[in-house]
Amino acid sequence: MQMQPARNAAGEGVVEDAARREFRDGMARLAAAVNIVTTDGPAGRAGFTASAVCSVSDSPPSLLVCLNRSASVYRTFKANQVLCVNTLAHGQEDLALLFGGRTPMEERFAAASWSSLETGAPALAGALATFDCRITEIVESGTHDVMFCEVLAVGLGESLPGLIYFARRFHGVAIPG
Ligand SMILES: NC(=O)C1=CN([C@@H]2O[C@H](COP(=O)(O)OP(=O)(O)OC[C@H]3O[C@@H](n4cnc5c(N)ncnc54)[C@H](O)[C@@H]3O)[C@@H](O)[C@H]2O)C=CC1
Ligand SMILES: Cc1cc2nc3c(=O)[nH]c(=O)nc-3n(C[C@H](O)[C@H](O)[C@H](O)COP(=O)(O)O)c2cc1C
């Protein structure tokens, strides 16, 4: 068996790169809902697309969101301490791409209509569900911060087909029945 060198000529960790690639290939098979996570407050308004969102507990109602510390929106979320998880419906793929990076913040928000629930974080008109939250704890893990959140208010939109991210693409999910 040929051993792979731990570092290439440029000093980069090739073993680590292979592990990351393998991890991502595996994660590409783990289907996930698509959300736009927003915030507003003293540090300003920001939002990003997130598939790393998960239910934690129903008492108290709580969820978690994983945010890369290198994202342009990171400092704004950390400073505001509130966020709203907006779960997207089939047909909102363009919004998911817009909030998926590299687009100026005003352009991202100009593409949709927003209101607010309790915290002042933007709630997306036409979302399947909106979870208005206060960030209660932040745990650093690898490249990401895990933001644990208490859900203060839930908005339920129309019952529409859902949107998932699977195999590096968006897919619609039909309502059963
Ligand atoms: N959890 C995250 O931070 C995610 C970030 N992305 C961003 O979008 C880009 C394109 O993603 P794909 O087209 O799906 O191809 P990809 O091969 O980069 O990612 C495949 C899967 O790996 C996971 N993933 C990707 N980057 C990650 C990261 N930095 N930390 C933890 N998990 C990660 C996600 O589940 C993603 O669907 C990624 O390179 C990343 O920048 C996408 C999905 C999740
Ligand atoms: C489908 C999809 C899912 C994503 N999920 C996450 C996620 O869960 N956590 C995260 O930190 N970034 C995620 N990203 C990347 C962020 O949306 C992106 O880095 C963010 O918009 C910040 O980009 P910016 O630094 O250019 O502003 C995802 C991107 C896409 C397209």
Short mmCIF file of C-alpha atoms and ligand atoms in Angstrom, two decimals:
data_model
loop_
_atom_site.label_atom_id
_atom_site.label_comp_id
_atom_site.label_asym_id
_atom_site.label_seq_id
_atom_site.Cartn_x
_atom_site.Cartn_y
_atom_site.Cartn_z
CA MET A 1 0.00 0.00 0.00
CA GLN A 2 1.36 3.41 -0.96
CA MET A 3 1.37 5.92 1.85
CA GLN A 4 0.29 9.45 1.06
CA PRO A 5 2.67 12.17 2.27
CA ALA A 6 1.15 14.28 5.06
CA ARG A 7 2.24 17.45 3.26
CA ASN A 8 2.90 18.31 -0.39
CA ALA A 9 5.81 20.44 -1.67
CA ALA A 10 3.88 23.63 -0.88
CA GLY A 11 3.46 22.49 2.73
CA GLU A 12 -0.30 21.98 2.38
CA GLY A 13 -1.90 19.13 4.27
CA VAL A 14 -2.90 16.74 1.49
CA VAL A 15 -4.19 14.08 3.89
CA GLU A 16 -6.41 16.69 5.48
CA ASP A 17 -7.59 17.83 2.03
CA ALA A 18 -8.53 14.26 1.12
CA ALA A 19 -10.47 13.88 4.36
CA ARG A 20 -12.34 17.12 3.72
CA ARG A 21 -13.20 16.03 0.19
CA GLU A 22 -14.39 12.66 1.42
CA PHE A 23 -16.47 14.32 4.14
CA ARG A 24 -18.09 16.70 1.64
CA ASP A 25 -18.83 13.84 -0.77
CA GLY A 26 -20.56 12.03 2.09
CA MET A 27 -22.44 15.14 3.20
CA ALA A 28 -23.60 15.72 -0.38
CA ARG A 29 -25.71 12.57 0.12
CA LEU A 30 -27.32 13.87 3.29
CA ALA A 31 -30.41 15.73 2.09
CA ALA A 32 -31.21 18.88 4.03
CA ALA A 33 -33.83 21.60 4.11
CA VAL A 34 -32.76 24.97 2.73
CA ASN A 35 -33.09 28.05 4.92
CA ILE A 36 -32.24 31.73 4.78
CA VAL A 37 -31.01 32.78 8.20
CA THR A 38 -31.34 36.52 8.87
CA THR A 39 -30.49 38.98 11.61
CA ASP A 40 -31.04 42.66 12.37
CA GLY A 41 -30.00 44.87 15.27
CA PRO A 42 -27.29 47.30 16.37
CA ALA A 43 -24.73 45.65 14.04
CA GLY A 44 -27.04 45.93 11.03
CA ARG A 45 -28.98 43.56 8.77
CA ALA A 46 -27.53 40.38 7.29
CA GLY A 47 -28.59 37.00 5.93
CA PHE A 48 -27.11 33.81 4.52
CA THR A 49 -28.30 30.50 3.11
CA ALA A 50 -27.93 27.57 5.51
CA SER A 51 -28.50 23.84 5.30
CA ALA A 52 -26.83 23.24 8.69
CA VAL A 53 -29.95 23.94 10.78
CA CYS A 54 -31.31 21.39 13.22
CA SER A 55 -34.04 21.00 15.84
CA VAL A 56 -32.60 20.69 19.37
CA SER A 57 -35.53 20.46 21.83
CA ASP A 58 -39.24 21.33 22.02
CA SER A 59 -38.99 22.40 25.67
CA PRO A 60 -37.87 25.04 25.55
CA PRO A 61 -38.33 25.24 21.77
CA SER A 62 -34.78 25.45 20.46
CA LEU A 63 -32.70 24.88 17.37
CA LEU A 64 -29.12 25.24 16.21
CA VAL A 65 -27.48 26.88 13.23
CA CYS A 66 -23.86 26.34 12.12
CA LEU A 67 -22.15 29.42 10.66
CA ASN A 68 -18.68 29.55 9.15
CA ARG A 69 -16.57 32.11 11.01
CA SER A 70 -15.05 33.24 7.69
CA ALA A 71 -18.45 34.30 6.27
CA SER A 72 -18.92 38.04 5.72
CA VAL A 73 -22.08 37.91 7.86
CA TYR A 74 -20.41 36.29 10.88
CA ARG A 75 -19.66 39.39 12.97
CA THR A 76 -23.16 40.78 12.43
CA PHE A 77 -24.84 37.62 13.78
CA LYS A 78 -22.49 37.41 16.74
CA ALA A 79 -23.08 41.04 17.68
CA ASN A 80 -26.88 41.12 17.22
CA GLN A 81 -27.56 37.92 19.22
CA VAL A 82 -30.86 37.33 17.40
CA LEU A 83 -31.75 35.51 14.21
CA CYS A 84 -34.68 34.24 12.16
CA VAL A 85 -34.59 30.90 10.34
CA ASN A 86 -36.69 31.16 7.17
CA THR A 87 -37.37 27.72 5.69
CA LEU A 88 -37.67 27.92 1.91
CA ALA A 89 -40.34 26.48 -0.36
CA HIS A 90 -39.86 24.92 -3.80
CA GLY A 91 -39.53 27.85 -6.22
CA GLN A 92 -37.31 29.93 -3.94
CA GLU A 93 -34.03 28.52 -5.31
CA ASP A 94 -33.00 31.92 -6.72
CA LEU A 95 -33.20 33.43 -3.24
CA ALA A 96 -31.13 30.54 -1.85
CA LEU A 97 -28.42 31.26 -4.46
CA LEU A 98 -28.54 35.00 -3.82
CA PHE A 99 -28.03 34.52 -0.06
CA GLY A 100 -25.43 31.81 -0.73
CA GLY A 101 -22.55 34.28 -0.88
CA ARG A 102 -20.69 36.98 -2.74
CA THR A 103 -23.78 39.21 -3.35
CA PRO A 104 -23.92 42.60 -1.56
CA MET A 105 -26.32 42.49 1.39
CA GLU A 106 -28.75 45.15 0.11
CA GLU A 107 -29.12 43.23 -3.17
CA ARG A 108 -29.91 40.01 -1.26
CA PHE A 109 -32.72 41.65 0.75
CA ALA A 110 -34.09 43.68 -2.21
CA ALA A 111 -35.09 40.42 -3.94
CA ALA A 112 -37.90 39.57 -1.47
CA SER A 113 -40.42 41.03 1.01
CA TRP A 114 -39.71 40.97 4.73
CA SER A 115 -41.54 41.61 7.98
CA SER A 116 -40.56 40.87 11.57
CA LEU A 117 -41.92 38.78 14.43
CA GLU A 118 -40.52 39.47 17.94
CA THR A 119 -36.78 39.98 17.73
CA GLY A 120 -36.71 42.32 14.72
CA ALA A 121 -34.83 39.79 12.57
CA PRO A 122 -36.25 39.75 9.01
CA ALA A 123 -38.99 37.16 8.40
CA LEU A 124 -39.37 36.19 4.73
CA ALA A 125 -42.81 36.56 3.11
CA GLY A 126 -43.59 33.26 1.38
CA ALA A 127 -41.37 31.10 3.58
CA LEU A 128 -42.76 27.71 4.59
CA ALA A 129 -41.96 28.48 8.23
CA THR A 130 -40.13 31.18 10.15
CA PHE A 131 -38.43 30.62 13.52
CA ASP A 132 -37.67 33.87 15.34
CA CYS A 133 -34.86 33.27 17.82
CA ARG A 134 -32.58 34.64 20.48
CA ILE A 135 -29.06 33.17 20.38
CA THR A 136 -28.47 31.66 23.83
CA GLU A 137 -25.09 29.97 23.42
CA ILE A 138 -22.33 29.85 20.83
CA VAL A 139 -19.94 26.91 20.67
CA GLU A 140 -16.88 27.13 18.40
CA SER A 141 -16.26 23.87 16.53
CA GLY A 142 -13.67 23.63 13.77
CA THR A 143 -14.28 26.33 11.16
CA HIS A 144 -17.85 26.98 12.34
CA ASP A 145 -19.72 28.45 15.28
CA VAL A 146 -22.70 26.40 16.46
CA MET A 147 -25.36 28.93 17.47
CA PHE A 148 -27.86 27.48 19.92
CA CYS A 149 -31.09 29.44 19.80
CA GLU A 150 -34.28 29.74 21.83
CA VAL A 151 -37.29 30.01 19.51
CA LEU A 152 -39.46 32.95 20.64
CA ALA A 153 -42.04 32.87 17.83
CA VAL A 154 -42.93 30.58 14.94
CA GLY A 155 -44.64 31.74 11.75
CA LEU A 156 -46.36 29.18 9.53
CA GLY A 157 -46.72 30.09 5.88
CA GLU A 158 -48.86 28.44 3.25
CA SER A 159 -48.57 24.66 3.01
CA LEU A 160 -46.42 24.46 -0.15
CA PRO A 161 -43.95 21.92 -1.58
CA GLY A 162 -40.61 22.04 0.25
CA LEU A 163 -37.06 22.63 -0.95
CA ILE A 164 -34.12 20.37 -0.18
CA TYR A 165 -30.42 20.41 -1.06
CA PHE A 166 -29.20 16.99 -2.17
CA ALA A 167 -26.27 15.92 -4.37
CA ARG A 168 -25.19 19.60 -4.66
CA ARG A 169 -28.52 20.60 -6.20
CA PHE A 170 -31.92 21.92 -5.17
CA HIS A 171 -34.94 19.63 -5.41
CA GLY A 172 -38.64 20.16 -4.75
CA VAL A 173 -40.43 17.90 -2.26
CA ALA A 174 -44.12 17.32 -2.91
CA ILE A 175 -46.72 17.55 -0.15
CA PRO A 176 -47.84 13.96 0.56
CA GLY A 177 -51.39 12.88 -0.13
N1 LIG B 1 -22.40 23.86 6.33
C1 LIG B 1 -21.80 24.70 5.47
O1 LIG B 1 -21.01 25.54 5.84
C2 LIG B 1 -22.17 24.62 4.02
C3 LIG B 1 -21.48 25.40 3.14
N2 LIG B 1 -21.76 25.34 1.81
C4 LIG B 1 -20.98 26.23 0.93
O2 LIG B 1 -21.38 26.09 -0.41
C5 LIG B 1 -20.28 25.57 -1.20
C6 LIG B 1 -20.78 24.62 -2.28
O3 LIG B 1 -21.34 23.46 -1.66
P1 LIG B 1 -21.72 22.18 -2.50
O4 LIG B 1 -22.04 22.57 -3.89
O5 LIG B 1 -22.76 21.42 -1.74
O6 LIG B 1 -20.38 21.34 -2.63
P2 LIG B 1 -19.30 20.88 -1.56
O7 LIG B 1 -18.65 19.69 -2.11
O8 LIG B 1 -18.41 22.02 -1.20
O9 LIG B 1 -20.15 20.47 -0.25
C7 LIG B 1 -20.86 19.23 -0.14
C8 LIG B 1 -21.53 19.20 1.21
O10 LIG B 1 -20.54 19.26 2.24
C9 LIG B 1 -20.97 20.06 3.32
N3 LIG B 1 -20.08 21.23 3.43
C10 LIG B 1 -19.57 21.98 2.42
N4 LIG B 1 -18.74 22.90 2.89
C11 LIG B 1 -18.72 22.73 4.24
C12 LIG B 1 -18.04 23.38 5.28
N5 LIG B 1 -17.19 24.39 5.06
N6 LIG B 1 -18.26 22.97 6.53
C13 LIG B 1 -19.11 21.95 6.79
N7 LIG B 1 -19.78 21.28 5.84
C14 LIG B 1 -19.58 21.69 4.58
C15 LIG B 1 -22.39 20.48 3.00
O11 LIG B 1 -23.28 19.55 3.58
C16 LIG B 1 -22.42 20.41 1.49
O12 LIG B 1 -23.71 20.22 0.96
C17 LIG B 1 -19.37 24.92 -0.18
O13 LIG B 1 -18.07 24.78 -0.61
C18 LIG B 1 -19.52 25.85 0.99
O14 LIG B 1 -18.73 26.99 0.78
C19 LIG B 1 -22.74 24.53 1.32
C20 LIG B 1 -23.47 23.74 2.15
C21 LIG B 1 -23.27 23.75 3.59
C1 LIG B 2 -27.34 25.39 -0.22
C2 LIG B 2 -26.35 26.13 0.64
C3 LIG B 2 -26.26 25.83 1.97
C4 LIG B 2 -25.35 26.50 2.79
N1 LIG B 2 -25.31 26.19 4.12
C5 LIG B 2 -24.46 26.86 4.93
C6 LIG B 2 -24.45 26.59 6.33
O1 LIG B 2 -25.25 25.81 6.85
N2 LIG B 2 -23.56 27.28 7.10
C7 LIG B 2 -22.68 28.20 6.57
O2 LIG B 2 -21.89 28.78 7.32
N3 LIG B 2 -22.68 28.48 5.25
C8 LIG B 2 -23.56 27.84 4.42
N4 LIG B 2 -23.58 28.12 3.08
C9 LIG B 2 -22.69 29.18 2.58
C10 LIG B 2 -23.25 30.56 2.97
O3 LIG B 2 -24.56 30.74 2.48
C11 LIG B 2 -22.35 31.67 2.47
O4 LIG B 2 -21.04 31.43 2.90
C12 LIG B 2 -22.85 32.95 3.08
O5 LIG B 2 -23.84 33.48 2.24
C13 LIG B 2 -21.77 33.96 3.31
O6 LIG B 2 -21.20 34.32 2.10
P1 LIG B 2 -20.39 35.67 2.04
O7 LIG B 2 -19.22 35.47 2.95
O8 LIG B 2 -20.02 35.83 0.60
O9 LIG B 2 -21.33 36.72 2.51
C14 LIG B 2 -24.50 27.50 2.25
C15 LIG B 2 -24.60 27.82 0.89
C16 LIG B 2 -25.52 27.16 0.08
C17 LIG B 2 -25.64 27.53 -1.37
#
